[in-house]
mmCIF file of C-alpha atoms (C1' of nucleotides) in Angstrom:
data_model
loop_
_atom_site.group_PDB
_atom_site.id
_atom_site.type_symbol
_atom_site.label_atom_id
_atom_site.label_comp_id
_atom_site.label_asym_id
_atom_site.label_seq_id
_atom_site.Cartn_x
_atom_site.Cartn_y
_atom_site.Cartn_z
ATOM 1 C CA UNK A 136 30.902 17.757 -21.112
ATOM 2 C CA UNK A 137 29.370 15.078 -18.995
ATOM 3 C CA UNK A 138 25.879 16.924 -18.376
ATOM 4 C CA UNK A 139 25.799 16.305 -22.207
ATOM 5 C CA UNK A 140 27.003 12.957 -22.744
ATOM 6 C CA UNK A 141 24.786 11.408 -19.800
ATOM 7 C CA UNK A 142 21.813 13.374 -21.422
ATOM 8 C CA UNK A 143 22.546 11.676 -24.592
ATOM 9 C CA UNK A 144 22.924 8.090 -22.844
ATOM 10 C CA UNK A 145 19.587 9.022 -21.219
ATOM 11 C CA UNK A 146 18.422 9.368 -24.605
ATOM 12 C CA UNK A 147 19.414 6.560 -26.249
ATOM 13 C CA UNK A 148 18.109 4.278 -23.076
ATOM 14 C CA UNK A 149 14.702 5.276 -23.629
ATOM 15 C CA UNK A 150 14.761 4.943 -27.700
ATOM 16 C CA UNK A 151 16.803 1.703 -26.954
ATOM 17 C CA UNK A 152 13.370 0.626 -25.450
ATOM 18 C CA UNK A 153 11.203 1.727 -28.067
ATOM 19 C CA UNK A 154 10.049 5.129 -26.476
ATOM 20 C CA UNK A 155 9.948 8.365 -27.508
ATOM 21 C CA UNK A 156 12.485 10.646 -25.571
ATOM 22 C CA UNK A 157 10.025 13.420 -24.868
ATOM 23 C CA UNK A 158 11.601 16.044 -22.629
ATOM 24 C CA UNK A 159 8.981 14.943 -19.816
ATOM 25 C CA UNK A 160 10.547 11.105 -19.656
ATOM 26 C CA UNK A 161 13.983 12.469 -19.832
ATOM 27 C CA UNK A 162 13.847 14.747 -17.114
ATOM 28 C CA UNK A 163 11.977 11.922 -14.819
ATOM 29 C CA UNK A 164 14.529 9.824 -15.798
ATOM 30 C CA UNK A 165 17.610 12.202 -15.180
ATOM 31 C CA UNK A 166 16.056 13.255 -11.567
ATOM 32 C CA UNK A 167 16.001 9.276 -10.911
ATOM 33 C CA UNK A 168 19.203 8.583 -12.190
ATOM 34 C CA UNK A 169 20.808 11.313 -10.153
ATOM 35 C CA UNK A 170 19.771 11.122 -7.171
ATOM 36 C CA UNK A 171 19.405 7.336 -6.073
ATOM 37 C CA UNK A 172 17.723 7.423 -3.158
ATOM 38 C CA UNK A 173 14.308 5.963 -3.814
ATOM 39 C CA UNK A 174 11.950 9.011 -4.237
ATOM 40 C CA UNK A 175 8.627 8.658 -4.252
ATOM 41 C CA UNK A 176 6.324 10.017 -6.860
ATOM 42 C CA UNK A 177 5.913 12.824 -5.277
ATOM 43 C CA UNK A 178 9.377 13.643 -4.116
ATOM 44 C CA UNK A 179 10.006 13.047 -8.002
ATOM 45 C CA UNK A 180 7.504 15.084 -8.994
ATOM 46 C CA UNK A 181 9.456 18.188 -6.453
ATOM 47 C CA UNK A 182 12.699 17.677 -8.242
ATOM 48 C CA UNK A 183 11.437 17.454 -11.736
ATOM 49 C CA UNK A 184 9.809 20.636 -11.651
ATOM 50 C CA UNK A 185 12.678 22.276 -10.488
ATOM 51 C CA UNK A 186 13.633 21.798 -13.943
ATOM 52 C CA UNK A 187 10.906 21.660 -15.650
ATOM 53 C CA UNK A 188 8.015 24.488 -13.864
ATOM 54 C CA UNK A 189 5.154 23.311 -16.023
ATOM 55 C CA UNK A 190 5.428 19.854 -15.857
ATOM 56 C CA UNK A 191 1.953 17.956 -13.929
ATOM 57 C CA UNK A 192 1.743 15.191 -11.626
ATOM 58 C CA UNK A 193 -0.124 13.171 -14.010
ATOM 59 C CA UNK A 194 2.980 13.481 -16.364
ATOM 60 C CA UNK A 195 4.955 12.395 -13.673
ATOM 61 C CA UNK A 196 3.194 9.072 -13.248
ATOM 62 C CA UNK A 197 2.955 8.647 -16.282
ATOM 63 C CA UNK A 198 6.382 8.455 -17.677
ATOM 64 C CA UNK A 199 7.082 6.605 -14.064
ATOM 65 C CA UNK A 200 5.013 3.538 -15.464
ATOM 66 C CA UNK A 201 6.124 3.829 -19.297
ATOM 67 C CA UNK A 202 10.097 3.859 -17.625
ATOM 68 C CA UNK A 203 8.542 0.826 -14.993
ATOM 69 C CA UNK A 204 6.622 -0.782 -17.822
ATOM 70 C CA UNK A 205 10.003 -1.034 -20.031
ATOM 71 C CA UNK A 206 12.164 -1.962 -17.192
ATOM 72 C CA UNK A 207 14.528 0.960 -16.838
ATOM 73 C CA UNK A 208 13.143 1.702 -13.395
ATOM 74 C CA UNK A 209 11.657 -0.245 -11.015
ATOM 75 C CA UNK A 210 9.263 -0.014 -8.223
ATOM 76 C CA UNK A 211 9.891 -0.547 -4.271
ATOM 77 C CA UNK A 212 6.653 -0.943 -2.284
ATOM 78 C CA UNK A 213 7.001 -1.697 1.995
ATOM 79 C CA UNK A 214 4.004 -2.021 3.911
ATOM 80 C CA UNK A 215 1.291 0.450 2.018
ATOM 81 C CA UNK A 216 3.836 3.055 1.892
ATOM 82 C CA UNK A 217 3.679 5.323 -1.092
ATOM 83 C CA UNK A 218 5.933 3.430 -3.779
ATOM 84 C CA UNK A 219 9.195 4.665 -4.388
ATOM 85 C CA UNK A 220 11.337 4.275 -7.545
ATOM 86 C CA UNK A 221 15.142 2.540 -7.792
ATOM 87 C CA UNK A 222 17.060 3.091 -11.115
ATOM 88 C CA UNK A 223 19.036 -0.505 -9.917
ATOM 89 C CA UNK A 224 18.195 -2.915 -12.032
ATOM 90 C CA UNK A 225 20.231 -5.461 -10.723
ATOM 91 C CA UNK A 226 18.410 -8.319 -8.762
ATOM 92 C CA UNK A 227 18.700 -6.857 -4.859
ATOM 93 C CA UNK A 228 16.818 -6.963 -2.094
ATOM 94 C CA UNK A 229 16.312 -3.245 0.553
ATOM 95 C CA UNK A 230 16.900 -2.341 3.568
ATOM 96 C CA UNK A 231 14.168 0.135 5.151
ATOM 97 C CA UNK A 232 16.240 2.601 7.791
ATOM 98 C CA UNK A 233 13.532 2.730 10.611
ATOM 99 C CA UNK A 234 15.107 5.410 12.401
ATOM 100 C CA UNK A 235 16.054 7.822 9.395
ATOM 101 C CA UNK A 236 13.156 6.156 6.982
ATOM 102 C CA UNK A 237 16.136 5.576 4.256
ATOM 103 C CA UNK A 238 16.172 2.919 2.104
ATOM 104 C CA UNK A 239 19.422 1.096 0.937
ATOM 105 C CA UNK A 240 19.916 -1.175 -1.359
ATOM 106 C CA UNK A 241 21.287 -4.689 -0.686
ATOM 107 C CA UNK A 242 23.489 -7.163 -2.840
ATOM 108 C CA UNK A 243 22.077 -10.335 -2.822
ATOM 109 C CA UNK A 244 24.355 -13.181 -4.269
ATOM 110 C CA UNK A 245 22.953 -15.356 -6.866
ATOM 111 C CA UNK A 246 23.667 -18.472 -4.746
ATOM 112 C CA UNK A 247 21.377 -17.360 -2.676
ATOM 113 C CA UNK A 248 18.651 -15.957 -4.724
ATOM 114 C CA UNK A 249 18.895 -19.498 -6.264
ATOM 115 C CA UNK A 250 18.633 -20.789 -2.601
ATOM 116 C CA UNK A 251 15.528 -19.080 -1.999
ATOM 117 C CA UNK A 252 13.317 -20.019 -4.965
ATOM 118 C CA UNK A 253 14.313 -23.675 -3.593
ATOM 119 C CA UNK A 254 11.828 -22.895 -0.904
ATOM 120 C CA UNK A 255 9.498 -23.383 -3.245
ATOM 121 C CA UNK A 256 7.055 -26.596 -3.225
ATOM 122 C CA UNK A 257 7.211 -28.355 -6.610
ATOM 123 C CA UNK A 258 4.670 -26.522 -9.484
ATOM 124 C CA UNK A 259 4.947 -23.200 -7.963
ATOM 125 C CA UNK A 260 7.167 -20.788 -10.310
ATOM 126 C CA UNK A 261 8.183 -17.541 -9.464
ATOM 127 C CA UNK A 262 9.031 -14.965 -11.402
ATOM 128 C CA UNK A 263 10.092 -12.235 -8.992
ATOM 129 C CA UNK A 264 11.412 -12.248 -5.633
ATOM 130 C CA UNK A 265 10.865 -10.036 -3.206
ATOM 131 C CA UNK A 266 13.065 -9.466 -0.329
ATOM 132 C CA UNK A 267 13.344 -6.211 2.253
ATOM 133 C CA UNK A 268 14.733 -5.476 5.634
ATOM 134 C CA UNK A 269 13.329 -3.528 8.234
ATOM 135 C CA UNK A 270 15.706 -2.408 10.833
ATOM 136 C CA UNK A 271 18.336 0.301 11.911
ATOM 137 C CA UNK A 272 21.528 0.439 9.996
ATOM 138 C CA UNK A 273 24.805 1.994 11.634
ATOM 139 C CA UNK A 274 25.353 5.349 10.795
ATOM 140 C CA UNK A 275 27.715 5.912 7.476
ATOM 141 C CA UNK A 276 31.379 6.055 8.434
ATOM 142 C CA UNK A 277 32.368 9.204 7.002
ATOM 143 C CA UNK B 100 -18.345 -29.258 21.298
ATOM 144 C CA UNK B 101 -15.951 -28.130 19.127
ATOM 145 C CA UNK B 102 -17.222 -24.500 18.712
ATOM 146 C CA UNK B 103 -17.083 -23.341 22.053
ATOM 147 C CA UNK B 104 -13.885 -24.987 22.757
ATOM 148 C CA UNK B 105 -12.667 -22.908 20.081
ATOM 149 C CA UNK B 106 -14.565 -19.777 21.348
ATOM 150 C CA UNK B 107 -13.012 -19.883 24.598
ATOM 151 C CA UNK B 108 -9.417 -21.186 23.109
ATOM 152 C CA UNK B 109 -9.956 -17.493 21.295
ATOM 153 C CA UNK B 110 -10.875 -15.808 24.185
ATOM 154 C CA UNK B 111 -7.961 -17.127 26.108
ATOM 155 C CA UNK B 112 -5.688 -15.961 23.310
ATOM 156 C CA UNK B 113 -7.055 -12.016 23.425
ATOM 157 C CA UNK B 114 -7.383 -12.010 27.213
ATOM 158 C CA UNK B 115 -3.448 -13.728 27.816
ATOM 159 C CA UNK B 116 -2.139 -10.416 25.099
ATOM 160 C CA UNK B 117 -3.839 -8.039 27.614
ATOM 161 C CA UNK B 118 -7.039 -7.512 25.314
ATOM 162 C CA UNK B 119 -10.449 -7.076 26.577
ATOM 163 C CA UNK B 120 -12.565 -10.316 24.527
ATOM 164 C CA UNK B 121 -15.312 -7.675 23.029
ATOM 165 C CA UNK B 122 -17.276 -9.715 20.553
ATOM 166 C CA UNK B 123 -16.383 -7.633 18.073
ATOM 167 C CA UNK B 124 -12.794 -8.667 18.261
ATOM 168 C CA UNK B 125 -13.669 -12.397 18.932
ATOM 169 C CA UNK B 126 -15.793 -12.855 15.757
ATOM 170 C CA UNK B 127 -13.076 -10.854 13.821
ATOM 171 C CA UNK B 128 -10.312 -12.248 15.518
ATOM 172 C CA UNK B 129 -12.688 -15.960 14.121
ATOM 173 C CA UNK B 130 -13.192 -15.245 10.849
ATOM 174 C CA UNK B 131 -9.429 -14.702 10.482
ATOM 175 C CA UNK B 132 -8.250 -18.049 11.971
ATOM 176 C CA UNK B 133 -11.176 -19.848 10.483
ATOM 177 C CA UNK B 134 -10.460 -19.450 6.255
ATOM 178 C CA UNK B 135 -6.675 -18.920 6.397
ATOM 179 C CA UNK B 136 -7.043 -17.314 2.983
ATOM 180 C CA UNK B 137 -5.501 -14.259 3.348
ATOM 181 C CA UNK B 138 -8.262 -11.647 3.307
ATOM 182 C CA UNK B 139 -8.774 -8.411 2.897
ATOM 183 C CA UNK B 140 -10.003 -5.925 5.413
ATOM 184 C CA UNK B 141 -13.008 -5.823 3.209
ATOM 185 C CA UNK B 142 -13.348 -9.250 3.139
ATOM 186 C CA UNK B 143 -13.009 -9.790 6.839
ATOM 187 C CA UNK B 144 -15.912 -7.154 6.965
ATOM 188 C CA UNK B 145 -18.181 -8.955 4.834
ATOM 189 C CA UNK B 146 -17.324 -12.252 6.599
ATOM 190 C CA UNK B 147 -17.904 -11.036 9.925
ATOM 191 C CA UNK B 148 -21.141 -8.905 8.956
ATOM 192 C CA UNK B 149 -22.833 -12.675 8.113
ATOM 193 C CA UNK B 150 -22.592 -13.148 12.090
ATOM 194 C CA UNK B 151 -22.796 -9.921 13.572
ATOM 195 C CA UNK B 152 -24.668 -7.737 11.099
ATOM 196 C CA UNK B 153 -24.360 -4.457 13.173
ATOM 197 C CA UNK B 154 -20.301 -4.167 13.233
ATOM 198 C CA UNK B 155 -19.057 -1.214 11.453
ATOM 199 C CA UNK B 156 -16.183 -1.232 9.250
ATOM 200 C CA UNK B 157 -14.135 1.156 11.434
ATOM 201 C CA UNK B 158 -14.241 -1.455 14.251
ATOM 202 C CA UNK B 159 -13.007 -4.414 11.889
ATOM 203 C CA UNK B 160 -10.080 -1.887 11.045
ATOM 204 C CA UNK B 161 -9.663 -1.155 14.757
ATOM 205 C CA UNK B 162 -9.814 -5.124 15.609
ATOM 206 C CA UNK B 163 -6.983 -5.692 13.131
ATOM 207 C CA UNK B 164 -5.047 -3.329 14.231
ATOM 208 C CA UNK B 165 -5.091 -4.062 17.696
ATOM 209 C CA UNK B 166 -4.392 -8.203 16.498
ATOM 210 C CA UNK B 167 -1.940 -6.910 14.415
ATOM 211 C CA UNK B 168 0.014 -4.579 17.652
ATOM 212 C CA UNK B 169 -0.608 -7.648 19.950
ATOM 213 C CA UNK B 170 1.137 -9.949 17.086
ATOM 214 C CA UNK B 171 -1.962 -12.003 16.958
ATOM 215 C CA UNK B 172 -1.955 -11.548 13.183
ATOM 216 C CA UNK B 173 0.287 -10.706 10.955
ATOM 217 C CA UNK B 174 -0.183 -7.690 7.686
ATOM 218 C CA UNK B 175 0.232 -9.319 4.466
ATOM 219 C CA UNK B 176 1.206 -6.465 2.185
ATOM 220 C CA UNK B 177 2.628 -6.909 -1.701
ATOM 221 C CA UNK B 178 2.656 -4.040 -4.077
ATOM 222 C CA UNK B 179 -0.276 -1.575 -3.071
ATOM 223 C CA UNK B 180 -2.649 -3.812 -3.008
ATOM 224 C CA UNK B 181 -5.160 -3.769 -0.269
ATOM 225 C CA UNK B 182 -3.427 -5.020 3.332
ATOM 226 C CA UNK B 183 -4.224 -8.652 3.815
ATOM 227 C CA UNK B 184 -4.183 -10.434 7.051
ATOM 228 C CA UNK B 185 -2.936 -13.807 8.201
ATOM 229 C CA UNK B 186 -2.945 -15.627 11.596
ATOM 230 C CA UNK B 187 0.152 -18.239 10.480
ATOM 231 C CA UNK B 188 2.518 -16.508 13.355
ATOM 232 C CA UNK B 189 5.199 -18.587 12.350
ATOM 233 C CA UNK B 190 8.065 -16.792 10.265
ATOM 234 C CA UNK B 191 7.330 -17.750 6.778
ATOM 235 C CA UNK B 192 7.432 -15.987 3.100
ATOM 236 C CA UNK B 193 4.394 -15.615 0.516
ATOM 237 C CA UNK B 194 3.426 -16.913 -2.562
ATOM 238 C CA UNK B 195 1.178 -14.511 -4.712
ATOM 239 C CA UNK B 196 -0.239 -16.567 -7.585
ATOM 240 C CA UNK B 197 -0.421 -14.338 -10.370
ATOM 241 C CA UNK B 198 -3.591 -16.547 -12.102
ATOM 242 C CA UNK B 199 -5.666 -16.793 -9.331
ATOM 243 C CA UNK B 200 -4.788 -14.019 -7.257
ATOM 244 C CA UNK B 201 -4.686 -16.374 -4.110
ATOM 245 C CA UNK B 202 -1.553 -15.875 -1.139
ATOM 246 C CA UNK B 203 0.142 -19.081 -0.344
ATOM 247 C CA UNK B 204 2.053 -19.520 3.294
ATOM 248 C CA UNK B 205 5.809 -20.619 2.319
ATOM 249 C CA UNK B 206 8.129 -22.156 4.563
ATOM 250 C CA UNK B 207 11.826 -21.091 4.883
ATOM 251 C CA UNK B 208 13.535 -23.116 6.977
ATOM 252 C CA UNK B 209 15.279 -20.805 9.565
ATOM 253 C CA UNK B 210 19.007 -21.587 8.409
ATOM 254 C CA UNK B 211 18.080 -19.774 4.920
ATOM 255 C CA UNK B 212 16.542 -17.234 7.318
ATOM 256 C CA UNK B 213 20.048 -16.733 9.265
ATOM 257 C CA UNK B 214 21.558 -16.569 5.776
ATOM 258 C CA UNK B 215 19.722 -13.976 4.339
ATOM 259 C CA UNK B 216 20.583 -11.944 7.429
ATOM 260 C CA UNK B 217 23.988 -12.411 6.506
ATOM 261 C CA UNK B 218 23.847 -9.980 3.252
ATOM 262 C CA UNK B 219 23.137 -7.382 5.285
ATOM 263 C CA UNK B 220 26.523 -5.499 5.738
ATOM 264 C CA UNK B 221 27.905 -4.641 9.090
ATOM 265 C CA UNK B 222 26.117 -2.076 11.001
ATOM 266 C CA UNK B 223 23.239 -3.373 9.506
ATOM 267 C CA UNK B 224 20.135 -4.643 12.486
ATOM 268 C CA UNK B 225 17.135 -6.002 10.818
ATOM 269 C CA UNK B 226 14.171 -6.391 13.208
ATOM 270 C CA UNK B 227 11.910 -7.906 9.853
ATOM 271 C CA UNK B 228 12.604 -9.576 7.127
ATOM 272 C CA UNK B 229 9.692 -10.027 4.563
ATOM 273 C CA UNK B 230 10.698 -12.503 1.499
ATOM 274 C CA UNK B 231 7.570 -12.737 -0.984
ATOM 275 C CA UNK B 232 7.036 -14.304 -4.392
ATOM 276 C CA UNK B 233 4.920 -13.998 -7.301
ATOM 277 C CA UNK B 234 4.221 -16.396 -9.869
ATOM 278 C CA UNK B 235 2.262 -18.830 -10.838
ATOM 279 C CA UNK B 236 1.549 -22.328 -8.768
ATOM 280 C CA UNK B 237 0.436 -25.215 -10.610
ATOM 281 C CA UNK B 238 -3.067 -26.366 -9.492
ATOM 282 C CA UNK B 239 -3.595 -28.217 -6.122
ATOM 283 C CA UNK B 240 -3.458 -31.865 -6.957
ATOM 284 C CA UNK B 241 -6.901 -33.444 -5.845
ATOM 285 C "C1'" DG C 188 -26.875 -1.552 43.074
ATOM 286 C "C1'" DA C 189 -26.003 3.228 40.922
ATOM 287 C "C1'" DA C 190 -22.393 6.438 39.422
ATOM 288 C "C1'" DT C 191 -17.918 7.234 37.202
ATOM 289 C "C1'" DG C 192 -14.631 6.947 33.791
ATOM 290 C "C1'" DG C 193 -11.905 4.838 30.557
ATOM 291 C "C1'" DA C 194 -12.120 1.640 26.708
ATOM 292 C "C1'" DT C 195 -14.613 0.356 22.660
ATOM 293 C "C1'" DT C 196 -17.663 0.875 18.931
ATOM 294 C "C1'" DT C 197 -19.821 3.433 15.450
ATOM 295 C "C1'" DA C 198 -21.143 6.398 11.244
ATOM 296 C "C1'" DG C 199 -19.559 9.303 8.486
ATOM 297 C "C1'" DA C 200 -16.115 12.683 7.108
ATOM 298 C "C1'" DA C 201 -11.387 13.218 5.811
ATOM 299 C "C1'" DT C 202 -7.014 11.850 3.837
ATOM 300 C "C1'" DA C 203 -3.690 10.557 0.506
ATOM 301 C "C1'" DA C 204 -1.702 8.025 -3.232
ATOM 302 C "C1'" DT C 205 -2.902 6.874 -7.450
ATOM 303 C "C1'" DT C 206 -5.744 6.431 -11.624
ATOM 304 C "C1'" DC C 207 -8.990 8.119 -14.829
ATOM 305 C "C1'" DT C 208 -11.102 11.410 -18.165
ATOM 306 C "C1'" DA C 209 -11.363 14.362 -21.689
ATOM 307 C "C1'" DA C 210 -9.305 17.975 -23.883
ATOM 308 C "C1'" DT C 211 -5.158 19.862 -25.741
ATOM 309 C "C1'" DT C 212 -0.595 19.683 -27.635
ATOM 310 C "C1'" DC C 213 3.025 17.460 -29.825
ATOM 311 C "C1'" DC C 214 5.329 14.682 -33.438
ATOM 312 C "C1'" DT C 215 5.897 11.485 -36.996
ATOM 313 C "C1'" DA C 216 4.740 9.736 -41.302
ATOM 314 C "C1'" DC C 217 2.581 10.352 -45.395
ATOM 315 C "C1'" DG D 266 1.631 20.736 -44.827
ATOM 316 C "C1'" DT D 267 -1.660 17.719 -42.929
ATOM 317 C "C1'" DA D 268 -3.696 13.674 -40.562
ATOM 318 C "C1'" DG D 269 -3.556 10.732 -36.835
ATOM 319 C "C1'" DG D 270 -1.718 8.595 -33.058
ATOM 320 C "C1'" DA D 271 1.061 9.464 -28.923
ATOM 321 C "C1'" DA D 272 1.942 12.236 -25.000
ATOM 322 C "C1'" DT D 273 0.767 15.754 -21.783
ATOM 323 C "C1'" DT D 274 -2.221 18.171 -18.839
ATOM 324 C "C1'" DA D 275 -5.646 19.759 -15.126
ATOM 325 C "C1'" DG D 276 -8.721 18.327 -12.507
ATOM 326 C "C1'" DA D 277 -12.102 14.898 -11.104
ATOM 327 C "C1'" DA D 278 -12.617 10.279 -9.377
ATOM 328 C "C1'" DT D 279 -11.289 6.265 -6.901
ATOM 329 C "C1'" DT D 280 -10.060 3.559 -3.019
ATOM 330 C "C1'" DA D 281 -8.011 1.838 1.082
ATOM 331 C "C1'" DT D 282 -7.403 3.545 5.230
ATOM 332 C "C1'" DT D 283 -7.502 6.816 9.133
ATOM 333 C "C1'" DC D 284 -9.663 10.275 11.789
ATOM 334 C "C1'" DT D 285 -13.354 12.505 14.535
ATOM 335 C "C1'" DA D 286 -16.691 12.967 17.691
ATOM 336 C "C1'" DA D 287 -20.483 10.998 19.683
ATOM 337 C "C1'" DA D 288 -22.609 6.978 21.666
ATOM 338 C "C1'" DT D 289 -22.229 2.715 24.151
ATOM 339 C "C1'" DC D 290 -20.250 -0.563 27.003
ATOM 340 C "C1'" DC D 291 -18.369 -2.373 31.144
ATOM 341 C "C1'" DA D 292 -15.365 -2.803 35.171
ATOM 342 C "C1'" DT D 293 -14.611 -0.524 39.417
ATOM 343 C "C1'" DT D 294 -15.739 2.279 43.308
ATOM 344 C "C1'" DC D 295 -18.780 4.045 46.586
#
DNA sequence: GAATGGATTTAGAATAATTCTAATTCCTAC
DNA sequence: GTAGGAATTAGAATTATTCTAAATCCATTC
């Protein structure tokens, strides 16, 4: 069954990375994975213990920076906003919905990515980019 | 002399946004466009206390804020760190120098600007776009 | 020129996200 | 099975920022 399978993929992710699967990571890592739109801590922290009554808020942020330390998560910070957490590890930049407070994720092409660290003056090396949107996006077409 | 040409350039520029010139928002407003270093709201503080002892923190917050709404300055934010502020009005992207911790003004010439617009997909309205890097910059050459 | 009232400043309390602390619990390896 | 390090936990602490309510300032009106 796929709860299963994904549970065991989930699994193997975090030992993949040298971590223990305790049942606290997992379940942080499952409510991520599920539902991808960019909860905060404490949104995570909501759905987790939906599953998982007992688990604490320290827990929570704690397995959020093991699973940020190790890459399988990262962070998404705009303005001082409490930071939110995006199971995309592909190199993309996001859009922040003013009107609904949503935040999408955006494809950036590598051409362009390249383009940007052009910008650059000589000697200066980055080693992340950072690019987000602020704005109103259309409604989805359903 | 240079300093009160300045002082009344600076008054000009808070009266012509609608702004009553307290001093409080002068010597703030001063401090900002005098070390183009990025600071803190802390930092402002302490700057500013060296010429007007007596201002409180709250009103250094309420200065920036009102700079900031009147698009006199512009928030510097990357991660969670504390806000920074910066009085370059022209579009640009930052550099945040991992070694020495210090913000660097980039240039992006505004046909990579219009081009990073373009990922957005239709339906998509960005009123901001805020491109930052971190890395490390190799040292000034003296 | 004094009174009025709205804007501004101020000190300190409050807030909120996150981190820290110290104790407990859990596992893994011997 | 036990020892020891890792992980979890509750709650305290931290920190940047905002809020509150009172005081002060200042432009305008009489």
């Amino acid at each position: 069954m796929a709860t299963s399978l994904e549970s065991s993929a989930l699994t193997k992710r975090l030992t993949d990375s040298g971590l223990r699967p305790t049942p606290q990571r997992e379940v942080v890592f499952k409510v991520i994975l599920e539902k991808r739109d960019h909860p905060t801590a404490d949104e995570i922290f909501a759905r987790v213990k939906s599953q998982m009554p007992t688990i604490s808020l320290a827990t929570v942020y704690n397995c959020l920076e093991t699973l940020v330390q190790n890459g399988l998560v990262r962070q998404v910070n705009f303005d001082r906003a409490p930071t939110r957490y995006c199971p995309n590890l592909h190199e993309h930049a996001h859009f922040h919905d003013e009107t609904t407070g949503e935040v999408h994720d955006i494809d950036v092409p590598a051409e362009l990515l390249a383009k940007l660290r052009g910008v650059l003056p000589p000697g200066y090396d980055a080693s992340a980019i950072e690019l987000s949107f602020r704005g109103k996006a259309a409604p989805e077409t359903n």
